[in-house]
XYZ file of C-alpha atoms in Angstrom:
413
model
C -23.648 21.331 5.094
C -20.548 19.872 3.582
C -21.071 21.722 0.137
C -21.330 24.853 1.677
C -18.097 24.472 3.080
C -16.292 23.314 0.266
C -15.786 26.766 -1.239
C -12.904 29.325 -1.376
C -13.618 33.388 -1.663
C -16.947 32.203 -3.299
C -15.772 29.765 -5.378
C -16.649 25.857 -5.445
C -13.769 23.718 -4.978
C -13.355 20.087 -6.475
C -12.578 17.627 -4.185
C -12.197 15.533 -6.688
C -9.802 17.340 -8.216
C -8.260 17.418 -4.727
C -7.835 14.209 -4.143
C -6.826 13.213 -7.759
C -3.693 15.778 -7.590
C -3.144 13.830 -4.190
C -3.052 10.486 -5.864
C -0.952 11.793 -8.203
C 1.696 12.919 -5.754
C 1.338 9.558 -3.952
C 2.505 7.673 -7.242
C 5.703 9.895 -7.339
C 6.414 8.773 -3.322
C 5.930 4.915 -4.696
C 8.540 5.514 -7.514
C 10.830 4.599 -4.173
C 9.704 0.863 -5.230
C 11.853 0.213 -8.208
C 15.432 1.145 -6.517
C 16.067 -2.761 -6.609
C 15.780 -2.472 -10.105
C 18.684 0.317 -9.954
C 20.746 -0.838 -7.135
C 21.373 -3.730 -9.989
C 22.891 -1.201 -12.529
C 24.506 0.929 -9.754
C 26.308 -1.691 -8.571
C 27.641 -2.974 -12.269
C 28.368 1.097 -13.358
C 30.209 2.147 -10.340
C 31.663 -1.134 -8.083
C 29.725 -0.107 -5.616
C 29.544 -2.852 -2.040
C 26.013 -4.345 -1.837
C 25.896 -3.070 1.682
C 26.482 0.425 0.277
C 23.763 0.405 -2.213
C 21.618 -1.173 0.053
C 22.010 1.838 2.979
C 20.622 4.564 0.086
C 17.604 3.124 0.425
C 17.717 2.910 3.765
C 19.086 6.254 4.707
C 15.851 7.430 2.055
C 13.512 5.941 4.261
C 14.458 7.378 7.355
C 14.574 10.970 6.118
C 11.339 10.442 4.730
C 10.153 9.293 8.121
C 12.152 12.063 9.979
C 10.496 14.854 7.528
C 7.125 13.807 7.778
C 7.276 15.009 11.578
C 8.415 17.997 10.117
C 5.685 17.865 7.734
C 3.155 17.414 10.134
C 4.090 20.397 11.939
C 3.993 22.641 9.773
C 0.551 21.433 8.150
C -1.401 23.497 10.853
C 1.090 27.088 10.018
C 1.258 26.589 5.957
C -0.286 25.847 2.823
C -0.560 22.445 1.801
C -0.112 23.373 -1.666
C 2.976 25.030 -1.000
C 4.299 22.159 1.146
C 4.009 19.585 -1.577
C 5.367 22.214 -4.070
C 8.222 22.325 -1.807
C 8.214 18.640 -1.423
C 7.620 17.579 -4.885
C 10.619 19.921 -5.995
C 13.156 18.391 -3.353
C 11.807 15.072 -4.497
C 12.858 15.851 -8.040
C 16.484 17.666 -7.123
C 17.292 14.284 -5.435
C 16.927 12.059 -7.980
C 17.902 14.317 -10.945
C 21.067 15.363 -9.005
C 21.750 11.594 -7.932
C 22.535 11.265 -11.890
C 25.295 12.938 -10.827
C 26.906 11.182 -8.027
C 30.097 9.168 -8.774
C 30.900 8.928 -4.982
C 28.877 6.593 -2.253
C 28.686 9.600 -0.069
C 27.254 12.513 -3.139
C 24.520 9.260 -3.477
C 23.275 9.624 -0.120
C 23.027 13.201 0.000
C 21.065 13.995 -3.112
C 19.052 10.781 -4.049
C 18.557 9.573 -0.460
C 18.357 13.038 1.884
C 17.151 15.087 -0.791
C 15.005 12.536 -2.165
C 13.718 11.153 0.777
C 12.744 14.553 2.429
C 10.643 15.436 -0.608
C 8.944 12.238 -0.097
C 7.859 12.363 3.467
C 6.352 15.962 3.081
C 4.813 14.935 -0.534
C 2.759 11.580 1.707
C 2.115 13.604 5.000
C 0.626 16.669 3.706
C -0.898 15.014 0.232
C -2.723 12.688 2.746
C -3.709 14.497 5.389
C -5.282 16.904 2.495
C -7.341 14.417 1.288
C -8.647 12.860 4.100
C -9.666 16.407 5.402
C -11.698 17.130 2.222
C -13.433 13.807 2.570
C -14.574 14.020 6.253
C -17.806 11.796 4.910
C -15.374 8.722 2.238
C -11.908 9.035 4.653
C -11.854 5.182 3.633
C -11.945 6.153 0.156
C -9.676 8.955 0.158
C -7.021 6.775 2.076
C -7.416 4.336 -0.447
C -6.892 6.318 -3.303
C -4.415 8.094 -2.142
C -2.109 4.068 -0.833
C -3.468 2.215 -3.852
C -1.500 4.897 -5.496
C 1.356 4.580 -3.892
C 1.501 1.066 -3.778
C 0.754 0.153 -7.874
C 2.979 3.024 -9.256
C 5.696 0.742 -9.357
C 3.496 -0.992 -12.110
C 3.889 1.622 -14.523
C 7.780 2.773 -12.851
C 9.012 -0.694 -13.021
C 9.406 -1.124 -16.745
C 9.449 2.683 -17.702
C 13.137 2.522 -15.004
C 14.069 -0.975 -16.489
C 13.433 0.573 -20.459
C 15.513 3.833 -19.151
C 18.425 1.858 -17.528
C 18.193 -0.391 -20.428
C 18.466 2.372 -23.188
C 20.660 5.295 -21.579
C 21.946 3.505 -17.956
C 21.544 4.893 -14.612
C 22.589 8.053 -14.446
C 20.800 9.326 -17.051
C 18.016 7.600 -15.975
C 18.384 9.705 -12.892
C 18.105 12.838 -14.501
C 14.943 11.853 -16.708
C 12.752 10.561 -13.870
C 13.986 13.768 -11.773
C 12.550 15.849 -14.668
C 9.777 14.017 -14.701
C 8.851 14.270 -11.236
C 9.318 18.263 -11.453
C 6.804 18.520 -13.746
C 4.294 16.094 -12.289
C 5.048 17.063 -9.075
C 4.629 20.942 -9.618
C 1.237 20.257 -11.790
C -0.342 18.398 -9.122
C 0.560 20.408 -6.435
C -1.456 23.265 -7.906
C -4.286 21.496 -7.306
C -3.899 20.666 -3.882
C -6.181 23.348 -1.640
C -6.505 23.365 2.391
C -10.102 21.572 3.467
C -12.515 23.557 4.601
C -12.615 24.128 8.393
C -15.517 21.999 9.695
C -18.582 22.809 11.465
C -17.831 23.879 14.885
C -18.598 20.992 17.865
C -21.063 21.925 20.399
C -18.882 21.804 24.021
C -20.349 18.492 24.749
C -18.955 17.359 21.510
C -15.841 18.713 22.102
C -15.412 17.053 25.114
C -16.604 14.004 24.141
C -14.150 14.215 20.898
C -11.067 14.717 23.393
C -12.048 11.892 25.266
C -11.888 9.710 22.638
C -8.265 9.365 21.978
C -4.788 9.292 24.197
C -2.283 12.418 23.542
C 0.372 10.685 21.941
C 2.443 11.497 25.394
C 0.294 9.114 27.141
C 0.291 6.967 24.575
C 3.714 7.007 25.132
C 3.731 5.811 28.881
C 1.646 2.248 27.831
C 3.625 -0.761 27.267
C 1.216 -1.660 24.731
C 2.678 1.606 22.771
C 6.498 -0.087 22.642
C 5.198 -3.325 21.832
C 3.493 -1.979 18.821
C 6.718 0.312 17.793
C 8.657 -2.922 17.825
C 5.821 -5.431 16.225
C 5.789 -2.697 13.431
C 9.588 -3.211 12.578
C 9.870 -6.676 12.994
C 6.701 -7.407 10.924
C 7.886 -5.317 7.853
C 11.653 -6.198 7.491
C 10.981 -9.344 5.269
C 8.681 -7.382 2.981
C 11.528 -4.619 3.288
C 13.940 -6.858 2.082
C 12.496 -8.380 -0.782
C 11.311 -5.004 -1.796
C 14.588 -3.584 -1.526
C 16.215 -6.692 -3.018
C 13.588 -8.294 -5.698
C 15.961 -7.473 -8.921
C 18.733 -9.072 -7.222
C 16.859 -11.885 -5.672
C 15.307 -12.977 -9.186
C 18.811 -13.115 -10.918
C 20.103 -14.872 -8.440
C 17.930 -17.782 -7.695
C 15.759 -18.079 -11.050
C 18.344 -16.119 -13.180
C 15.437 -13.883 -14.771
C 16.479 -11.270 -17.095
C 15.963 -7.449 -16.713
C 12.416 -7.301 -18.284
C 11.696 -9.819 -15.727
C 12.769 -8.299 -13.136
C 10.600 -5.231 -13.783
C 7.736 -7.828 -14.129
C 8.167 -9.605 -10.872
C 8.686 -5.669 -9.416
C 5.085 -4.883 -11.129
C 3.781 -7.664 -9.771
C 4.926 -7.721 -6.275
C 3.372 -4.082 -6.642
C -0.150 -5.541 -7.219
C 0.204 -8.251 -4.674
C 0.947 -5.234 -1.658
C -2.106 -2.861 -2.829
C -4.188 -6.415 -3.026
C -3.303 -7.320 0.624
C -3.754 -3.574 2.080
C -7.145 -3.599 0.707
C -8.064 -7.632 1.316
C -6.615 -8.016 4.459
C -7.464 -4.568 5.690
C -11.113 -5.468 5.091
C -10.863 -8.657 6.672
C -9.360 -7.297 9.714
C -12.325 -4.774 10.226
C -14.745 -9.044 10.572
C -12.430 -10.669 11.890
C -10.528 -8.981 14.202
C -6.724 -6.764 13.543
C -4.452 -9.642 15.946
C -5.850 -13.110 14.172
C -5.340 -11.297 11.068
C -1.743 -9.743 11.764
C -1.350 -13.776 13.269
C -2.027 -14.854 9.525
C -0.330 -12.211 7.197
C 3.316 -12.948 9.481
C 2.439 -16.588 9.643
C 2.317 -16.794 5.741
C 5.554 -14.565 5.425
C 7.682 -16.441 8.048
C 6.547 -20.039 6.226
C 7.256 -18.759 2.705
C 10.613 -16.978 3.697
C 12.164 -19.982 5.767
C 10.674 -23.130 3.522
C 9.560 -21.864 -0.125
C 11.814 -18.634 -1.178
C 15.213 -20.480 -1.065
C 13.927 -23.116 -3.274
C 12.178 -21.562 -5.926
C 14.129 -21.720 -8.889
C 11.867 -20.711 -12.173
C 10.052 -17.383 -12.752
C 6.709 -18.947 -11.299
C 7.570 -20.047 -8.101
C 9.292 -16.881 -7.698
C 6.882 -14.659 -8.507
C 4.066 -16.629 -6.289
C 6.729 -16.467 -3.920
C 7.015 -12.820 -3.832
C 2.679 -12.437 -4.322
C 2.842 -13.967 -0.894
C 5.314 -11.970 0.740
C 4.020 -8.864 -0.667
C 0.421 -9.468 0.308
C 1.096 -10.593 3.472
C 3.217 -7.062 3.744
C 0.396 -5.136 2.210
C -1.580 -6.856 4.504
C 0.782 -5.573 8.051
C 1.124 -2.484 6.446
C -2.901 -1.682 6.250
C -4.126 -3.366 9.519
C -1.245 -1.692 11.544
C -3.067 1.983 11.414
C -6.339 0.522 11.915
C -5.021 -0.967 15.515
C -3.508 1.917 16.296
C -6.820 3.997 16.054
C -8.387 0.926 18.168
C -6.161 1.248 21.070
C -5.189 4.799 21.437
C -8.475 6.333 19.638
C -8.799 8.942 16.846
C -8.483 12.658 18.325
C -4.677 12.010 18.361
C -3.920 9.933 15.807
C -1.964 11.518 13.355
C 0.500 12.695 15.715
C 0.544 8.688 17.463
C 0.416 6.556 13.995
C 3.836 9.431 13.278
C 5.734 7.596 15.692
C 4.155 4.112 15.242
C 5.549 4.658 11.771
C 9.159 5.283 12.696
C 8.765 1.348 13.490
C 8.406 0.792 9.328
C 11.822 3.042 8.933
C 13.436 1.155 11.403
C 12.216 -2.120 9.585
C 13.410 -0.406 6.359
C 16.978 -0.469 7.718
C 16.985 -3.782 9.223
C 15.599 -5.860 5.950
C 17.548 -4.613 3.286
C 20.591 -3.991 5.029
C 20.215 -7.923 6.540
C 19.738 -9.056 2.765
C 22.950 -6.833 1.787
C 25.049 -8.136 4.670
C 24.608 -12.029 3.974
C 24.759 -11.514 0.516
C 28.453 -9.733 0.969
C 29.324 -12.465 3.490
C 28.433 -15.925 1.567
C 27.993 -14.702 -1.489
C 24.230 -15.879 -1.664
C 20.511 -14.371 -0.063
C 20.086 -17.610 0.891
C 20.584 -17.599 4.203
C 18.929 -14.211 4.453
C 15.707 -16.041 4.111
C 15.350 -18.131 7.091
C 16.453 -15.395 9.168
C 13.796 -13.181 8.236
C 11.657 -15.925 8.744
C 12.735 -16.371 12.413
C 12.372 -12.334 12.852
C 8.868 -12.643 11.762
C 7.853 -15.215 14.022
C 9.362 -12.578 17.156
C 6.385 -10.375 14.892
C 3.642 -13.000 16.031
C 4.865 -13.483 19.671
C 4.893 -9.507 19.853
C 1.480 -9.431 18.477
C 0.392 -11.678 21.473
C 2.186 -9.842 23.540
C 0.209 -6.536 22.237
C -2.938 -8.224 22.323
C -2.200 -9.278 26.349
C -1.321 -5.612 27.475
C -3.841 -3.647 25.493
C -6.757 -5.552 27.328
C -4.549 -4.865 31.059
C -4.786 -1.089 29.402
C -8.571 -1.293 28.368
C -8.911 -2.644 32.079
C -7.171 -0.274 33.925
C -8.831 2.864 32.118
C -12.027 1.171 32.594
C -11.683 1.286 36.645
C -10.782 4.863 36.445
């Protein structure tokens, strides 16, 4: 029985408790969301080069993808509490010590290595935690634990707008590092290991390997390389206005700063709405005709609405789209990963299916940053991520084309 399980030395454990703390930690990794809010006041404080800026959140996401390997690793050898200790801590030292930096190069070591270390073993391990506890809701406990992630910029947005606003960047820096210690350090007490689970008769067992490809097989389908790239072409153009919503707003509609953090908050609600909406819809109506639509609606808003919209409406239905749509890539890209290469292995497969989103996290904002520095404008950033997202859609097809030659071939074996 599950209850019987869920106890340490004797002692009932919460899960609910559990997976709160683990919500909680995810809302520290989405603080990542309101950078565009201050890359703005970076920029204006220091001089800094848009394409310099732009590279600190890059660099962030790729050692948060590079240490949630690391993370995952280690799960099976350590506690989970103390690995989002450790990773709440490091997540507060890089953006405390970040109010520091009056050099490019200080920047990217403490707010993006630092920063973005903390944050990859803060997902994988608060994550993984809660799914294990909830071996009877994992939809729910996913849920919580994204929807978290992906609406903390709701409440960060204006609380990093009111900061800049009141005591600038640096300081701001040092407050929400503070802030993070503390939250990070309370919640991470209340993160426990899962209970092991009832042992699998051998016919289970064998059954449960079946079910899923090591990710080194994984690795030798063509199907697994068209994913890796679909991934990263499907998420620059959400990347990029993520990365770039402050600037886009002031530049096109000329919104002010409390605007900004609205549009951020909003663009916020629009992602968690898509991840759960077109996550659901996916599960009906099948993951490609739904990854079709989501990249469909981004490449026609990018190359034919974004450039023209000119008010604080049209840009923030402009940006509901996009972030949907994203929310929407972001949420059905798992699910077809556990469709094609099964569920014994997937942590370990969806790890490097996710170094497609870092790569994507590189090539949207830094595209946004290099046009602007060249013309002087996004604007022709726009219909270029349009064009990469219809590669997305021809990719998908692609996918869909070689994972039925895969289903084929294992099927004559």
């Amino acid at each position: 029985m599950l209850e019987e399980r869920m106890r340490k030395n004797g002692r009932p454990v919460n899960r609910w408790a559990v997976l709160t703390a683990a919500g909680t930690l995810n809302a520290l990794v989405g603080s990542i969301y309101i950078w565009s809010i201050i890359s703005v006041a970076l920029s204006a404080e220091h001089g800094w080069a848009p394409q310099e800026i732009a590279f600190a959140y890059s660099f962030y996401i790729v050692c948060e993808c590079c240490s949630g390997f690391l993370a995952g690793y280690l799960q099976t050898r350590m506690s989970p509490r103390f690995l989002t200790l450790c990773g709440g801590i490091c997540l507060a030292a890089g953006w405390f010590l970040a109010g520091f930096a009056d050099a490019v190069p200080l920047l990217y070591l403490t707010f993006s290595m630092l920063g973005g270390i903390g944050s990859g073993f803060i997902y994988n391990v608060s994550v993984a935690t809660a799914t294990a506890w909830f071996p009877d809701k994992r939809g729910l406990a996913n849920g919580v634990c994204v929807g978290c992630l992906g609406l903390s910029p709701i409440v960060f947005a204006p609380l990093g707008s009111l900061l800049i606003a009141a005591f600038g960047p640096s300081l701001s820096f040092h407050i929400c590092g503070a802030f993070f210690a503390v939250a990070g350090i309370t919640a991470s007490s209340f993160i426990a290991k899962a209970p092991e689970p009832k042992p699998l008769s051998e016919q289970d067992r064998k059954e449960a390997v079946a079910s899923g490809m090591t990710t080194s097989r994984m690795l030798r389908q063509p199907t697994a390389w068209l994913m890796w790239l679909l991934f990263a072409v499907a998420a620059s153009a959400g990347m990029m206005v993520t990365g770039h919503a402050a600037a886009i707003g002031a530049e096109l509609a000329g919104v002010t700063a409390s605007q900004a953090a609205m549009q951020v908050s909003i663009l916020a609600l629009a992602n968690f709405t898509g991840r759960l909406v077109f996550g659901m819809l996916s599960d009906r109506l099948g993951r490609y005709p739904m990854l079709v639509f989501c990249m469909a609606g981004t490449a026609v808003v990018m190359m034919f609405f974004l450039g023209g919209a000119h008010d604080f409406v049209s840009l923030t239905a402009a940006f509901c789209v996009i972030g949907a749509t994203f929310g929407g890539c972001m949420s059905i890209m798992p699910a077809l990963t556990a469709d094609l290469f099964g569920i014994e292995h997937f942590g370990q497969n969806y790890a490097f299916m996710f170094s497609g989103y870092t790569c994507a996290s590189v090539i949207g904002p830094m595209l946004g940053a290099s046009v602007l520095a060249a013309t002087g404008s996004y604007l022709a950033a726009f219909p270029a991520a349009g064009i990469l997202t219809c590669v997305g859609i021809a990719l998908t097809v692609a996918t869909a084309v070689f994972a039925k030659r895969m289903r084929r071939a294992d099927s004559r074996k």
